[in-house]
Short mmCIF file of C-alpha atoms in Angstrom, two decimals:
data_model
loop_
_atom_site.label_atom_id
_atom_site.label_comp_id
_atom_site.label_asym_id
_atom_site.label_seq_id
_atom_site.Cartn_x
_atom_site.Cartn_y
_atom_site.Cartn_z
CA MET A 1233 211.65 128.02 40.89
CA ASN A 1234 210.69 125.83 43.74
CA ALA A 1235 209.07 128.68 45.56
CA THR A 1236 206.08 128.28 43.29
CA VAL A 1237 205.79 124.70 44.34
CA THR A 1238 204.81 125.70 47.78
CA GLN A 1239 202.18 128.12 46.49
CA ASP A 1240 198.66 127.02 45.84
CA LEU A 1241 198.41 126.55 42.10
CA SER A 1242 195.04 124.88 42.07
CA LEU A 1243 192.57 125.92 39.44
CA PHE A 1244 190.11 127.50 41.83
CA HIS A 1245 192.83 129.42 43.58
CA LEU A 1246 194.12 130.77 40.28
CA ILE A 1247 190.66 131.80 39.13
CA SER A 1248 189.65 133.35 42.42
CA SER A 1249 192.90 135.29 42.71
CA ALA A 1250 192.62 136.71 39.19
CA SER A 1251 191.71 140.33 38.63
CA VAL A 1252 188.06 141.30 38.19
CA PHE A 1253 188.42 142.01 34.49
CA VAL A 1254 190.00 138.63 33.84
CA GLN A 1255 187.29 137.01 35.91
CA LEU A 1256 184.64 138.73 33.78
CA VAL A 1257 186.36 137.57 30.63
CA MET A 1258 186.48 134.04 31.97
CA LEU A 1259 182.81 134.19 32.92
CA ALA A 1260 181.86 135.40 29.44
CA LEU A 1261 183.93 132.66 27.89
CA LEU A 1262 182.34 130.07 30.13
CA LEU A 1263 178.87 131.25 29.10
CA ALA A 1264 179.85 131.29 25.44
CA SER A 1265 181.26 127.79 25.76
CA LEU A 1266 178.14 126.55 27.50
CA MET A 1267 175.88 128.13 24.86
CA SER A 1268 177.95 126.86 21.99
CA TRP A 1269 177.97 123.33 23.37
CA TRP A 1270 174.24 123.54 23.95
CA TYR A 1271 173.71 124.56 20.32
CA ILE A 1272 176.20 121.96 19.16
CA PHE A 1273 174.14 119.22 20.74
CA ARG A 1274 170.82 120.74 19.67
CA LYS A 1275 171.92 121.06 16.08
CA TRP A 1276 173.38 117.61 16.18
CA PHE A 1277 170.07 116.08 17.27
CA LEU A 1278 168.11 118.31 14.87
CA LEU A 1279 170.17 117.51 11.80
CA ARG A 1280 170.31 113.81 12.61
CA GLU A 1281 166.54 113.81 12.97
CA ALA A 1282 166.10 115.79 9.75
CA VAL A 1283 168.28 113.39 7.78
CA LYS A 1284 166.50 110.36 9.23
CA GLN A 1285 163.01 111.77 8.54
CA SER A 1286 163.98 112.81 5.03
CA ASP A 1287 165.24 109.29 4.35
CA GLU A 1288 161.99 107.80 5.65
CA PHE A 1289 159.79 110.22 3.69
CA GLU A 1290 161.70 109.75 0.47
CA ASP A 1291 161.41 105.99 0.92
CA ASN A 1292 157.63 106.26 1.34
CA PHE A 1293 157.28 108.76 -1.50
CA TRP A 1294 159.23 106.79 -4.11
CA ARG A 1295 157.66 103.49 -3.08
CA GLY A 1296 154.65 104.77 -4.98
CA ALA A 1297 152.37 105.57 -2.08
CA ASP A 1298 149.20 107.52 -2.79
CA LEU A 1299 149.93 111.25 -2.64
CA ASN A 1300 146.59 111.95 -0.94
CA VAL A 1301 147.36 109.45 1.84
CA LEU A 1302 150.79 110.97 2.32
CA TYR A 1303 149.21 114.41 2.46
CA GLN A 1304 146.66 113.42 5.08
CA ARG A 1305 149.28 111.74 7.23
CA ALA A 1306 151.51 114.81 7.02
CA ILE A 1307 148.68 117.12 8.01
CA GLY A 1308 147.85 114.86 10.96
CA SER A 1309 151.43 115.04 12.33
CA ARG A 1310 152.29 118.53 11.31
CA TYR A 1311 153.97 119.42 14.60
CA THR A 1312 156.48 116.58 14.28
CA SER A 1313 156.68 116.39 10.52
CA SER A 1314 160.03 116.64 8.74
CA SER A 1315 161.20 119.45 6.50
CA MET A 1316 160.76 117.41 3.36
CA GLU A 1317 157.25 116.47 4.47
CA ARG A 1318 156.41 120.13 4.97
CA ILE A 1319 157.65 121.00 1.51
CA PHE A 1320 155.47 118.22 0.12
CA VAL A 1321 152.48 119.46 2.11
CA ALA A 1322 153.00 123.01 0.84
CA GLY A 1323 153.30 121.90 -2.80
CA PHE A 1324 150.46 119.33 -2.77
CA GLY A 1325 148.18 121.63 -0.78
CA GLU A 1326 148.70 124.41 -3.31
CA PHE A 1327 148.09 121.88 -6.11
CA SER A 1328 144.86 120.61 -4.57
CA LYS A 1329 143.54 124.15 -3.99
CA HIS A 1330 143.57 124.94 -7.70
CA LYS A 1331 140.24 124.49 -9.46
CA PRO A 1332 140.16 122.40 -12.60
CA GLY A 1333 140.63 124.34 -15.82
CA ALA A 1334 143.10 126.80 -14.40
CA ASN A 1335 146.18 127.84 -16.33
CA ALA A 1336 148.73 125.07 -15.99
CA ASP A 1337 151.77 127.40 -16.08
CA MET A 1338 150.32 129.74 -13.44
CA MET A 1339 149.40 126.74 -11.31
CA MET A 1340 152.91 125.29 -11.50
CA ASP A 1341 154.38 128.73 -10.67
CA SER A 1342 152.20 129.04 -7.55
CA ILE A 1343 153.09 125.46 -6.48
CA ARG A 1344 156.80 126.25 -6.89
CA ARG A 1345 156.46 129.46 -4.92
CA ALA A 1346 154.65 127.70 -2.08
CA MET A 1347 157.31 124.98 -1.94
CA GLN A 1348 160.11 127.56 -2.22
CA ALA A 1349 158.69 129.52 0.72
CA THR A 1350 158.49 126.41 2.91
CA TYR A 1351 161.95 125.40 1.79
CA GLN A 1352 163.34 128.80 2.83
CA ARG A 1353 161.63 128.59 6.17
CA GLU A 1354 162.88 125.09 6.80
CA MET A 1355 166.41 125.94 5.77
CA ASP A 1356 166.25 128.93 8.06
CA ARG A 1357 165.25 126.62 10.90
CA LEU A 1358 168.00 124.11 10.11
CA GLU A 1359 170.61 126.83 9.79
CA SER A 1360 169.56 128.66 12.93
CA HIS A 1361 172.29 129.24 15.56
CA LEU A 1362 175.01 128.27 13.14
CA PRO A 1363 176.16 131.93 13.01
CA PHE A 1364 176.43 131.81 16.81
CA LEU A 1365 178.78 128.84 16.56
CA ALA A 1366 180.78 130.70 13.92
CA THR A 1367 181.01 133.75 16.14
CA VAL A 1368 182.09 131.76 19.18
CA GLY A 1369 184.62 129.89 17.08
CA SER A 1370 186.17 133.03 15.68
CA VAL A 1371 185.89 135.49 18.57
CA SER A 1372 186.41 133.52 21.78
CA PRO A 1373 190.14 133.01 21.21
CA TYR A 1374 190.49 136.78 20.96
CA ILE A 1375 188.47 137.28 24.12
CA GLY A 1376 190.64 134.76 25.91
CA LEU A 1377 193.74 136.44 24.58
CA LEU A 1378 192.47 139.78 25.84
CA GLY A 1379 192.05 138.33 29.32
CA THR A 1380 195.51 136.79 29.17
CA VAL A 1381 197.14 139.99 28.02
CA TRP A 1382 195.33 141.89 30.74
CA GLY A 1383 196.40 139.42 33.40
CA ILE A 1384 200.03 139.44 32.25
CA MET A 1385 199.98 143.23 32.15
CA ASN A 1386 198.79 143.27 35.75
CA SER A 1387 201.33 140.72 36.91
CA PHE A 1388 204.16 142.68 35.30
CA ARG A 1389 202.86 145.93 36.70
CA SER A 1390 202.84 144.48 40.21
CA LEU A 1391 206.36 143.26 39.49
CA SER A 1392 207.61 146.81 39.13
CA SER A 1393 207.19 147.48 42.83
CA ILE A 1394 209.41 144.56 43.77
CA THR A 1395 213.13 145.16 43.73
CA GLN A 1396 214.00 141.52 43.22
CA ALA A 1397 211.95 140.08 40.42
CA THR A 1398 211.88 136.35 40.05
CA ILE A 1399 209.83 134.09 37.89
CA ALA A 1400 208.01 133.10 41.05
CA HIS A 1401 206.43 136.55 41.14
CA VAL A 1402 205.27 136.42 37.54
CA ALA A 1403 204.33 132.79 37.27
CA PRO A 1404 201.05 132.81 39.20
CA GLY A 1405 199.78 135.88 37.32
CA ILE A 1406 200.70 134.39 33.98
CA ALA A 1407 199.20 131.05 34.93
CA GLU A 1408 195.90 132.62 35.93
CA ALA A 1409 195.95 134.76 32.82
CA LEU A 1410 196.62 131.80 30.58
CA ILE A 1411 193.51 130.10 31.95
CA ALA A 1412 191.53 132.71 30.01
CA THR A 1413 193.23 131.69 26.77
CA ALA A 1414 192.64 128.05 27.55
CA MET A 1415 188.96 128.70 28.11
CA GLY A 1416 188.73 130.71 24.88
CA LEU A 1417 190.33 127.90 22.93
CA PHE A 1418 188.12 125.36 24.64
CA ALA A 1419 185.06 127.32 23.53
CA ALA A 1420 186.36 128.02 20.02
CA ILE A 1421 187.71 124.68 18.85
CA PRO A 1422 184.50 122.62 19.17
CA ALA A 1423 182.44 125.53 17.89
CA VAL A 1424 184.51 125.79 14.71
CA ILE A 1425 184.49 122.04 14.16
CA ALA A 1426 180.74 121.83 14.74
CA TYR A 1427 180.06 124.85 12.54
CA ASN A 1428 181.94 123.38 9.60
CA ARG A 1429 180.29 120.02 10.05
CA TYR A 1430 176.76 121.42 10.36
CA VAL A 1431 177.14 123.80 7.42
CA SER A 1432 178.09 120.91 5.19
CA ASP A 1433 175.21 118.83 6.60
CA THR A 1434 172.65 121.58 5.94
CA GLU A 1435 174.02 122.10 2.44
CA LYS A 1436 173.57 118.42 1.75
CA LEU A 1437 169.99 118.63 3.07
CA ALA A 1438 169.36 121.77 0.99
CA THR A 1439 170.41 120.01 -2.22
CA ARG A 1440 168.21 117.05 -1.28
CA PHE A 1441 165.24 119.39 -0.67
CA GLU A 1442 165.81 121.27 -3.93
CA SER A 1443 166.02 118.10 -5.96
CA PHE A 1444 162.89 116.78 -4.21
CA MET A 1445 161.08 120.04 -5.05
CA GLU A 1446 162.01 119.65 -8.72
CA GLU A 1447 160.93 116.04 -8.73
CA LEU A 1448 157.64 116.78 -6.92
CA SER A 1449 156.82 119.65 -9.30
CA ASN A 1450 157.39 117.24 -12.20
CA VAL A 1451 155.03 114.71 -10.61
CA LEU A 1452 152.37 117.35 -10.00
CA GLN A 1453 152.77 118.82 -13.48
CA ARG A 1454 152.09 115.38 -14.90
CA ARG A 1455 148.82 115.35 -12.96
CA VAL A 1456 147.63 118.77 -14.20
CA PRO A 1457 146.46 117.66 -17.65
CA THR A 1458 144.50 114.81 -16.12
CA ASN A 1459 142.67 117.34 -13.95
CA GLN A 1460 141.93 119.46 -16.98
CA GLU A 1461 140.56 116.50 -18.81
CA MET B 1368 142.47 130.29 2.92
CA ILE B 1369 145.30 132.25 4.46
CA ALA B 1370 144.71 130.54 7.76
CA ALA B 1371 144.76 127.21 5.93
CA ASP B 1372 148.16 128.14 4.54
CA ARG B 1373 149.33 129.02 8.01
CA ILE B 1374 148.49 125.55 9.29
CA TYR B 1375 151.24 123.95 7.27
CA ASN B 1376 153.84 126.34 8.49
CA VAL B 1377 153.63 125.69 12.22
CA PRO B 1378 157.23 125.42 13.37
CA SER B 1379 158.01 121.90 14.43
CA LYS B 1380 159.23 121.25 17.94
CA GLU B 1381 162.96 121.09 18.23
CA PRO B 1382 163.95 117.62 19.37
CA ARG B 1383 165.66 117.05 22.70
CA SER B 1384 166.89 120.56 23.47
CA LEU B 1385 166.91 119.77 27.18
CA LEU B 1386 169.10 116.73 26.62
CA ALA B 1387 171.42 118.95 24.61
CA GLY B 1388 171.71 121.33 27.54
CA VAL B 1389 172.46 118.49 29.95
CA LEU B 1390 175.11 117.15 27.58
CA ALA B 1391 176.66 120.59 27.25
CA LEU B 1392 176.90 120.85 31.03
CA LEU B 1393 178.38 117.36 31.17
CA VAL B 1394 181.06 118.29 28.67
CA HIS B 1395 182.05 121.28 30.79
CA ILE B 1396 182.09 119.28 33.98
CA VAL B 1397 184.36 116.75 32.32
CA PHE B 1398 186.58 119.53 31.01
CA ILE B 1399 186.84 121.18 34.41
CA ALA B 1400 187.56 117.82 36.00
CA VAL B 1401 190.34 117.26 33.48
CA LEU B 1402 191.67 120.73 34.25
CA ILE B 1403 191.62 120.07 37.98
CA PHE B 1404 193.23 116.72 37.53
CA GLY B 1405 195.76 118.37 35.28
CA PHE B 1406 196.53 120.94 37.94
CA ASN B 1407 196.61 118.27 40.58
CA TRP B 1408 199.02 116.41 38.39
CA LYS B 1409 201.10 119.56 38.23
CA ASP B 1410 200.89 119.82 41.97
CA GLU B 1411 202.05 116.26 42.26
CA HIS B 1412 204.80 116.74 39.75
CA PRO B 1413 206.71 119.03 42.08
CA GLU B 1414 206.19 116.33 44.66
CA SER B 1415 207.86 113.95 42.31
CA MET B 1416 210.53 116.63 42.17
CA ILE B 1417 210.42 116.38 45.89
CA VAL B 1418 210.85 112.73 45.26
CA ASP B 1419 213.96 113.79 43.40
CA ILE B 1420 214.72 115.72 46.50
CA TRP B 1421 213.97 112.56 48.37
CA GLN B 1422 216.70 111.01 46.34
CA ASN B 1423 218.82 113.82 47.53
CA LEU B 1424 217.30 113.86 50.94
CA PRO B 1425 218.57 110.40 51.79
CA GLN B 1426 221.98 111.85 51.07
CA PRO B 1427 221.45 114.74 53.43
CA VAL B 1428 219.99 112.31 55.91
CA PRO B 1429 223.07 110.10 55.83
CA GLN B 1430 225.10 113.27 56.06
CA PRO B 1431 223.83 114.11 59.50
CA ALA B 1432 223.97 110.41 60.16
CA ILE B 1433 227.63 110.40 59.21
CA LYS B 1434 228.15 113.51 61.22
CA GLN B 1435 226.31 111.96 64.08
CA THR B 1436 228.11 108.70 63.75
CA ALA B 1437 231.40 110.41 63.30
CA PRO B 1438 231.21 112.48 66.48
CA PRO B 1439 229.87 109.60 68.53
CA ALA B 1440 232.62 107.42 67.14
CA PRO B 1441 235.37 109.17 69.09
CA PRO B 1442 233.49 108.83 72.38
CA GLU B 1443 232.93 105.20 71.56
CA GLN B 1444 236.59 104.77 70.82
CA GLN B 1445 237.40 106.78 73.87
CA SER B 1446 235.10 104.65 75.88
CA ARG B 1447 236.58 101.56 74.32
CA PRO B 1448 240.08 102.42 75.36
CA VAL B 1449 238.74 103.06 78.81
CA SER B 1450 236.91 99.81 78.85
CA GLU B 1451 239.22 97.71 76.71
CA PRO B 1452 242.45 98.34 78.55
CA LYS B 1453 240.76 97.30 81.76
CA PRO B 1454 239.80 93.88 80.53
CA GLU B 1455 243.13 93.50 78.77
CA PRO B 1456 245.36 94.25 81.73
CA ARG B 1457 243.26 92.09 84.00
CA PRO B 1458 243.85 88.90 82.06
CA LYS B 1459 247.49 89.88 81.75
CA ALA B 1460 247.69 90.63 85.44
CA GLU B 1461 245.92 87.40 86.20
CA SER B 1462 247.90 85.29 83.79
CA LYS B 1463 251.36 86.75 84.31
CA PRO B 1464 251.31 86.38 88.07
CA GLN B 1465 250.23 82.80 87.51
CA GLN B 1466 253.14 82.27 85.14
CA PRO B 1467 255.71 83.62 87.57
CA LYS B 1468 254.41 81.37 90.36
CA PRO B 1469 255.30 78.11 88.64
CA ALA B 1470 258.67 79.60 87.77
CA PRO B 1471 259.62 80.27 91.43
CA THR B 1472 258.66 76.73 92.53
CA PRO B 1473 261.38 75.07 90.46
CA ILE B 1474 263.76 77.64 91.84
CA GLN B 1475 262.65 76.70 95.32
CA ALA B 1476 263.03 73.04 94.38
CA SER B 1477 266.60 73.55 93.21
CA PRO B 1478 267.91 75.11 96.44
CA PRO B 1479 267.40 71.91 98.55
CA PRO B 1480 270.30 70.05 96.83
CA PRO B 1481 272.82 72.60 98.12
CA LYS B 1482 271.36 72.11 101.59
CA LYS B 1483 272.16 68.38 101.54
CA PRO B 1484 275.81 68.81 100.91
CA GLU B 1485 275.88 71.22 103.83
CA ILE B 1486 274.35 68.54 106.03
CA GLU B 1487 276.93 66.08 104.75
CA ILE B 1488 279.61 68.51 105.67
CA LYS B 1489 278.16 68.70 109.14
CA ASP B 1490 278.34 64.88 109.37
CA LYS B 1491 281.93 65.00 108.27
CA VAL B 1492 282.67 67.58 110.87
CA GLU B 1493 280.96 65.49 113.51
CA LYS B 1494 282.83 62.33 112.53
CA PRO B 1495 286.17 63.55 113.82
CA LYS B 1496 284.56 63.80 117.26
CA PRO B 1497 284.22 60.00 117.74
CA VAL B 1498 287.77 59.68 116.41
CA GLN B 1499 288.84 61.99 119.20
CA LYS B 1500 286.73 60.02 121.67
CA GLU B 1501 288.30 56.69 120.76
CA PRO B 1502 291.67 57.67 122.05
CA GLN B 1503 289.96 58.68 125.28
CA PRO B 1504 289.20 55.02 126.37
CA ASP B 1505 292.84 54.31 125.62
CA LEU B 1506 293.85 57.09 127.98
CA GLU B 1507 291.45 55.73 130.67
CA ALA B 1508 293.12 52.24 130.52
CA GLN B 1509 296.48 53.84 131.03
CA ARG B 1510 294.96 55.75 133.98
CA LYS B 1511 294.08 52.42 135.64
CA LYS B 1512 297.76 51.51 135.48
CA ALA B 1513 298.86 54.78 136.80
CA GLN B 1514 296.40 56.49 139.16
CA GLU B 1515 298.49 59.56 139.18
CA GLN B 1516 298.57 59.58 135.59
CA GLU B 1517 294.85 58.83 135.74
CA ALA B 1518 294.23 61.79 137.98
CA ARG B 1519 296.20 63.93 135.70
CA GLU B 1520 294.61 62.28 132.73
CA LYS B 1521 291.21 62.63 134.40
CA ALA B 1522 291.90 66.24 134.88
CA GLU B 1523 293.09 66.37 131.37
CA ALA B 1524 290.09 64.28 130.34
CA ASP B 1525 287.84 66.56 132.25
CA ARG B 1526 289.54 69.37 130.60
CA LEU B 1527 289.24 67.59 127.30
CA LEU B 1528 285.62 66.70 128.04
CA ARG B 1529 285.00 70.19 129.05
CA GLU B 1530 286.81 71.31 126.01
CA GLN B 1531 284.89 68.77 123.92
CA GLU B 1532 281.67 69.85 125.52
CA GLU B 1533 282.68 73.37 124.95
CA GLN B 1534 283.64 72.43 121.42
CA LYS B 1535 280.31 70.61 121.01
CA LYS B 1536 278.58 73.60 122.44
CA ARG B 1537 280.56 75.80 120.14
CA GLU B 1538 279.85 73.49 117.20
CA LEU B 1539 276.21 73.42 118.15
CA GLU B 1540 276.26 77.13 118.41
CA ALA B 1541 278.11 77.24 115.12
CA GLN B 1542 275.59 74.87 113.61
CA LYS B 1543 272.82 76.96 114.99
CA LYS B 1544 274.52 80.01 113.62
CA ARG B 1545 274.95 78.29 110.27
CA GLU B 1546 271.36 77.13 110.30
CA GLN B 1547 270.32 80.60 111.21
CA GLU B 1548 272.52 81.93 108.50
CA GLU B 1549 271.08 79.40 106.06
CA GLN B 1550 267.62 80.36 107.19
CA ARG B 1551 268.60 83.93 106.76
CA LYS B 1552 270.01 83.08 103.34
CA ARG B 1553 266.83 81.22 102.46
CA GLU B 1554 264.81 84.06 103.75
CA MET B 1555 267.05 86.41 101.84
CA GLU B 1556 266.68 84.33 98.71
CA ALA B 1557 262.96 84.13 99.21
CA GLN B 1558 262.93 87.85 99.77
CA LYS B 1559 265.04 88.30 96.66
CA LYS B 1560 262.68 86.07 94.72
CA ARG B 1561 259.76 87.98 96.11
CA GLU B 1562 261.48 91.20 95.25
CA GLN B 1563 262.23 89.88 91.77
CA GLU B 1564 258.65 88.82 91.38
CA GLU B 1565 257.54 92.15 92.65
CA GLN B 1566 259.96 93.83 90.29
CA LYS B 1567 258.63 91.74 87.45
CA LYS B 1568 255.14 92.63 88.48
CA ARG B 1569 256.13 96.25 88.70
CA GLU B 1570 257.77 96.05 85.30
CA ILE B 1571 254.71 94.41 83.82
CA GLU B 1572 252.53 97.00 85.43
CA ALA B 1573 254.85 99.71 84.20
CA GLN B 1574 254.72 98.28 80.72
CA GLN B 1575 250.97 98.14 80.89
CA LYS B 1576 250.91 101.68 82.13
CA ARG B 1577 253.19 102.70 79.29
CA GLU B 1578 250.99 100.90 76.79
CA GLN B 1579 247.95 102.56 78.23
CA GLU B 1580 249.67 105.89 78.11
CA GLU B 1581 250.70 105.27 74.52
CA LYS B 1582 247.16 104.30 73.66
CA ALA B 1583 245.86 107.37 75.39
CA ARG B 1584 248.40 109.46 73.50
CA LEU B 1585 247.36 107.90 70.19
CA GLU B 1586 243.73 108.43 71.02
CA ALA B 1587 244.41 111.97 72.02
CA GLN B 1588 246.27 112.50 68.76
CA GLN B 1589 243.45 110.94 66.77
CA ALA B 1590 240.89 112.98 68.67
CA ALA B 1591 242.96 116.07 68.05
CA ALA B 1592 243.13 115.21 64.35
CA ARG B 1593 239.41 114.67 64.28
CA ALA B 1594 238.86 117.87 66.15
CA GLN B 1595 241.08 119.60 63.61
CA VAL B 1596 239.08 118.09 60.75
CA ALA B 1597 235.84 118.99 62.46
CA SER B 1598 237.04 122.49 63.15
CA GLU B 1599 238.19 122.83 59.55
CA ILE B 1600 234.83 121.59 58.27
CA GLY B 1601 233.08 123.94 60.65
CA LYS B 1602 235.35 126.76 59.61
CA TYR B 1603 234.68 126.25 55.93
CA LYS B 1604 230.97 125.80 56.51
CA ALA B 1605 230.98 129.08 58.36
CA MET B 1606 232.91 130.62 55.49
CA ILE B 1607 230.38 129.29 53.00
CA LEU B 1608 227.51 130.62 55.06
CA ALA B 1609 229.23 133.95 55.46
CA LYS B 1610 229.88 134.21 51.74
CA ILE B 1611 226.27 133.36 50.94
CA LYS B 1612 224.98 135.78 53.54
CA SER B 1613 227.16 138.54 52.18
CA ARG B 1614 225.45 138.12 48.80
CA ILE B 1615 221.88 138.08 50.08
CA VAL B 1616 219.94 141.19 49.23
CA MET B 1617 217.29 140.89 51.90
CA PRO B 1618 213.79 141.86 50.84
CA PRO B 1619 212.67 144.65 53.12
CA ASP B 1620 210.02 144.52 55.80
CA LEU B 1621 209.18 140.86 56.16
CA PRO B 1622 207.20 140.18 59.29
CA GLY B 1623 208.67 137.89 61.90
CA ASN B 1624 211.86 135.90 61.43
CA PRO B 1625 211.21 133.56 58.50
CA VAL B 1626 213.65 130.73 57.95
CA THR B 1627 214.41 129.21 54.57
CA GLU B 1628 216.30 125.98 54.01
CA PHE B 1629 218.13 124.94 50.87
CA ASN B 1630 219.86 121.80 49.77
CA VAL B 1631 222.94 122.76 47.77
CA THR B 1632 224.77 120.15 45.73
CA LEU B 1633 228.41 121.07 45.17
CA LEU B 1634 230.99 120.01 42.65
CA PRO B 1635 234.64 119.61 43.57
CA GLY B 1636 236.14 123.04 43.22
CA GLY B 1637 233.21 124.85 44.77
CA ASP B 1638 230.93 125.05 41.76
CA ILE B 1639 227.24 124.71 42.49
CA LEU B 1640 225.57 121.86 40.71
CA ASP B 1641 222.08 122.28 42.07
CA VAL B 1642 220.14 124.43 44.49
CA ARG B 1643 216.89 123.09 45.80
CA LEU B 1644 214.43 124.73 48.12
CA ARG B 1645 214.04 122.34 51.00
CA LYS B 1646 211.72 124.34 53.16
CA SER B 1647 210.23 127.58 52.04
CA SER B 1648 210.01 130.50 54.40
CA GLY B 1649 206.58 131.31 53.00
CA TYR B 1650 207.94 134.47 51.40
CA PRO B 1651 208.94 133.77 47.81
CA ALA B 1652 210.94 136.99 47.72
CA PHE B 1653 213.09 135.86 50.61
CA ASP B 1654 213.48 132.34 49.20
CA SER B 1655 214.50 133.64 45.81
CA ALA B 1656 216.87 136.17 47.35
CA VAL B 1657 218.65 133.40 49.23
CA GLU B 1658 218.67 131.16 46.18
CA ARG B 1659 220.19 133.88 44.05
CA ALA B 1660 222.73 134.61 46.75
CA ILE B 1661 223.73 130.95 46.80
CA LEU B 1662 224.11 130.91 43.04
CA LEU B 1663 226.01 134.21 43.10
CA SER B 1664 228.46 133.06 45.74
CA LYS B 1665 230.03 130.34 43.63
CA PRO B 1666 232.71 129.16 43.72
CA LEU B 1667 232.09 128.42 47.36
CA PRO B 1668 235.14 128.21 49.60
CA LEU B 1669 236.14 124.59 50.11
CA PRO B 1670 238.94 123.13 52.21
CA PRO B 1671 242.06 122.30 50.16
CA ASP B 1672 241.99 118.71 51.38
CA PRO B 1673 239.92 116.81 48.79
CA ALA B 1674 239.17 114.11 51.34
CA LEU B 1675 236.96 116.57 53.17
CA PHE B 1676 234.87 117.31 50.09
CA ASN B 1677 232.42 114.55 50.90
CA GLU B 1678 231.36 116.62 53.88
CA PHE B 1679 230.47 119.43 51.50
CA ARG B 1680 228.95 117.51 48.61
CA ASN B 1681 225.43 118.05 49.88
CA LEU B 1682 225.18 121.17 51.93
CA HIS B 1683 222.19 122.06 53.98
CA VAL B 1684 221.97 125.82 54.10
CA THR B 1685 219.61 127.42 56.59
CA VAL B 1686 219.19 131.17 56.49
CA HIS B 1687 217.34 133.22 59.04
CA TYR B 1688 215.89 136.51 58.00
CA LEU B 1689 216.92 138.33 61.16
CA GLU B 1690 220.46 137.66 62.21
#
């Protein structure tokens, strides 16, 4: 019992004295955790920005601003424009390309398709890396468990050569093995939480984009007859 | 036209990806710091267990202290008897001789009265002499009347004078003898008094010697009792050690001669309440072997006298690997 007290149980000692396989597992988990946290923060900033820009654009749009002015401003800042702005640019650009006298139904179909394509692309951008978070959240506990099981197997195997087995012989091995599980859980828990949160956020944005597309196509359709006249 | 379409689909820059990376690193640094602090806390927790041991350690510390104080105590008491009797007899020797001295003086004062009556007796003895002399002038007047008678009387007077002188001489001699005898008696009495005083002194000294001897005997008995207790404690401690050592299954092939120390808390009856590693040998196998041996060897042999249990309540067991 107390014999373990005298042994060095510091974190670095435990990690450095672990077997190579467990060390590899821990390294992989550390990388996965780093990546997942990086994506967590990236997605957090991205989605927050997307929501903020969508709010601003919708405010401008429904305040009755001139569609041409909005279009020119969006083209001018196309590298920093928001997803909703891009959808608007795609739809209004397609609308302005059509010559007067064209078939109204065909024109509306092409506008819808252009907006749909941009919407897909934007959703793809917003949803990027979410599968990575899902993978880290679901797999890293298993990876950590594998390292733990491996470490415990080793510590028990080394126990077989000792005639007098005490918990002091097993404890360091189990402790260093359990670090792998701890790291796996540390990587998985935030990844799962972030994944669930970001999926719901992107779904909310997707519904906002879809409803904006419907509303914009209605506005443009109202303008078609005036062009024909 | 196609290129114009492409313009609108330039992917926008992702905001603050570098900041996200820095934040991710920060989170991990914080997590590792928490882990290290957690492990440090675990490292300190055994120290707080050592603090528990500290609570026990003060008991072991007093134990040696008691042992140390107990052994020194006899020498102190031995030294005290050596030192105390000396001061005690001295005042007695100084005071008792002083007390006897005043006592003899009244005794010396009382003898003079008997001397006076003796002198009076001498006066009485001397008085008859003038009475005898008075008749002599009467005889001399008769001698004037009768010269013959005078001559005879003179001869008789001479004889008487001679006899008187002789008597006086004899009386003087007798007086001298008496005085000498009285002196002798006084001297004798003084000698007797001196002898009595000396006897008293000797008796006092003898009593003191006896008291000292008795004290020495008592001390010797106490020391013997203590020695018995100490030997019994030592015997049982040896028995405990022997019993523990008989149960140790020594791990093979340890380098050097490691030493492990345990604090064992006992219950009355020899049951083991607690075994704590006090100082590890550095070989967990050896430590655990000794710990198991201690736990296996209960009940530990304890002396039947429950008064001695306090000596065994907290045992300090030291085991050498090679012995």
